[in-house]
C-alpha atoms as one frame of an Amber mdcrd trajectory, in Angstrom:
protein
   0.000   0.000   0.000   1.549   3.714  -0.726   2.021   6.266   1.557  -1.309
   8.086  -0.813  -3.064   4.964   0.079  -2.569   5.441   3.860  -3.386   8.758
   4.034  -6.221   8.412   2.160  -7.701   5.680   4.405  -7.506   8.104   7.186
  -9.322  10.282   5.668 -12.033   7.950   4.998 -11.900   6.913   8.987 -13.013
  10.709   9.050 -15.248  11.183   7.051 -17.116   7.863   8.526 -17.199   9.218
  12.164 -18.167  12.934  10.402 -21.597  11.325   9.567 -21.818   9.536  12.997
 -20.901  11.877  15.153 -23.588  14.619  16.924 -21.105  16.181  19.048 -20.719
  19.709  17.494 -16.959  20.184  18.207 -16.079  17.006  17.082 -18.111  16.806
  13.953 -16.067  19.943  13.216 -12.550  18.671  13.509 -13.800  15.522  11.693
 -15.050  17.750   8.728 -12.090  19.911   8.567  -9.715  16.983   8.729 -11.619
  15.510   6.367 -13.060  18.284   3.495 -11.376  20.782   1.614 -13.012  23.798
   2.474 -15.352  23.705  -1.076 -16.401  20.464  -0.599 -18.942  19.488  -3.090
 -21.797  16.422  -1.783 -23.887  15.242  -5.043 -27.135  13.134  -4.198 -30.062
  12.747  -5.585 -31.511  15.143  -2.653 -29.621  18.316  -4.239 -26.357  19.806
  -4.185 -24.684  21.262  -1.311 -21.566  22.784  -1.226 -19.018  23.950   1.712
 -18.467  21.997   5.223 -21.418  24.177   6.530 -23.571  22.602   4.057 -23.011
  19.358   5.005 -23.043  19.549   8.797 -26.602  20.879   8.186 -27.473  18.595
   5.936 -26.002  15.810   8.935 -27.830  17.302  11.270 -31.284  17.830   9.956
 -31.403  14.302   8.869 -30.369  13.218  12.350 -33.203  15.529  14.246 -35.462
  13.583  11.545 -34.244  10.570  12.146 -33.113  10.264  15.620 -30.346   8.163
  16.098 -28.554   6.344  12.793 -24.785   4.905  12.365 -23.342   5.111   8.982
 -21.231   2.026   8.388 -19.156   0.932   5.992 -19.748  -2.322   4.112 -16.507
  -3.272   3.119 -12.976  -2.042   3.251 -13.100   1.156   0.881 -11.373   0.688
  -2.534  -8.771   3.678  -3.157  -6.967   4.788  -6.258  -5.331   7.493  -8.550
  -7.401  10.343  -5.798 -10.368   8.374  -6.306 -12.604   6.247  -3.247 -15.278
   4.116  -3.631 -17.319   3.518  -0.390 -19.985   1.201   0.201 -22.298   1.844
   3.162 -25.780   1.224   4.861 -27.422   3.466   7.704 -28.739   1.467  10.053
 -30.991   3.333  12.595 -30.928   3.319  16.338 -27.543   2.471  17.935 -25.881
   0.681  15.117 -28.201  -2.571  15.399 -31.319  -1.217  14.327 -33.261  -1.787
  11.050 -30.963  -1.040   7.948 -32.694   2.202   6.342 -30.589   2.734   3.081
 -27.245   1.335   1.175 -25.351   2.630  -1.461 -22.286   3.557  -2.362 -19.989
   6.924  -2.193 -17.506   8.014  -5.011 -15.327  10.294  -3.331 -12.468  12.643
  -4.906  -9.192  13.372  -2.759  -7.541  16.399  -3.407  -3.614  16.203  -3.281
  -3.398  15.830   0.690  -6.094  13.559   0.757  -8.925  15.651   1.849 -12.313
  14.953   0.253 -13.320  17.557  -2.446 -16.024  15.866  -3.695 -18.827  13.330
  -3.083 -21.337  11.658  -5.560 -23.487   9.269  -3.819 -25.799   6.664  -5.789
 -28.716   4.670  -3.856 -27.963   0.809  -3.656 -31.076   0.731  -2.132 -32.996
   3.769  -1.486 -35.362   3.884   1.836 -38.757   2.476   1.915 -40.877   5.055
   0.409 -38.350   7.092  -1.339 -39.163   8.721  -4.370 -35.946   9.219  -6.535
 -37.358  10.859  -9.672 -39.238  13.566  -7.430 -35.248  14.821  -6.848 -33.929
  14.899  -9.914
């Protein structure tokens, strides 16, 4: 594994405890650690760019959700500044009912730091309408 390859997977340890995280000051230092400070998130929601953006975004789907861990499927698959992580939400304390899969294409800027995110639905939650968010 290269030294890119490392880095990169620390990153990605970030960006993982970024969505499960609800401690304000810590979801912070995980986003800066882990976003350049344009970050761009694509999903079929909208787009939202800056770390602002998403900690909103984090945190209004928490308040709507209550309590969710993001987890990652399997090991993420890293190369030339490119990730590819596969993940389900599961809700309650990380042993609840799986809400959602899919996977994350991420781009790493020369340090590593995320500077973009496209998300696709594996499998979109019950009830989910993806054409009314195109």
């Amino acid at each position: 594994m290269t030294e890119t390859t490392v880095d990169a997977h620390e990153q990605l340890a970030q960006y993982v405890r970024f969505w499960n995280t609800g401690v304000e000051r810590e979801q912070r230092a995980c986003a800066e650690a882990a976003f350049t400070d344009g970050v761009e998130y694509r999903a079929q929601i909208g787009i939202l760019s800056g770390t602002q953006a998403l900690i909103d975004f984090r945190d209004q789907f928490a308040a709507h959700m209550g309590t969710v861990t993001f987890r990652l499927r399997e090991q993420p698959q890293v190369h030339h500044q490119r990730a590819r992580l596969r993940w389900e939400i599961l809700t309650g304390d990380g042993t609840g009912t799986s809400f959602a899969t899919g996977t994350d294409v991420l781009h790493l800027d020369e340090d590593g730091r995320i500077s973009s995110v496209s998300v696709f639905l594996d499998r979109a939650p019950e009830g989910f309408d993806p054409e009314a968010h195109d």
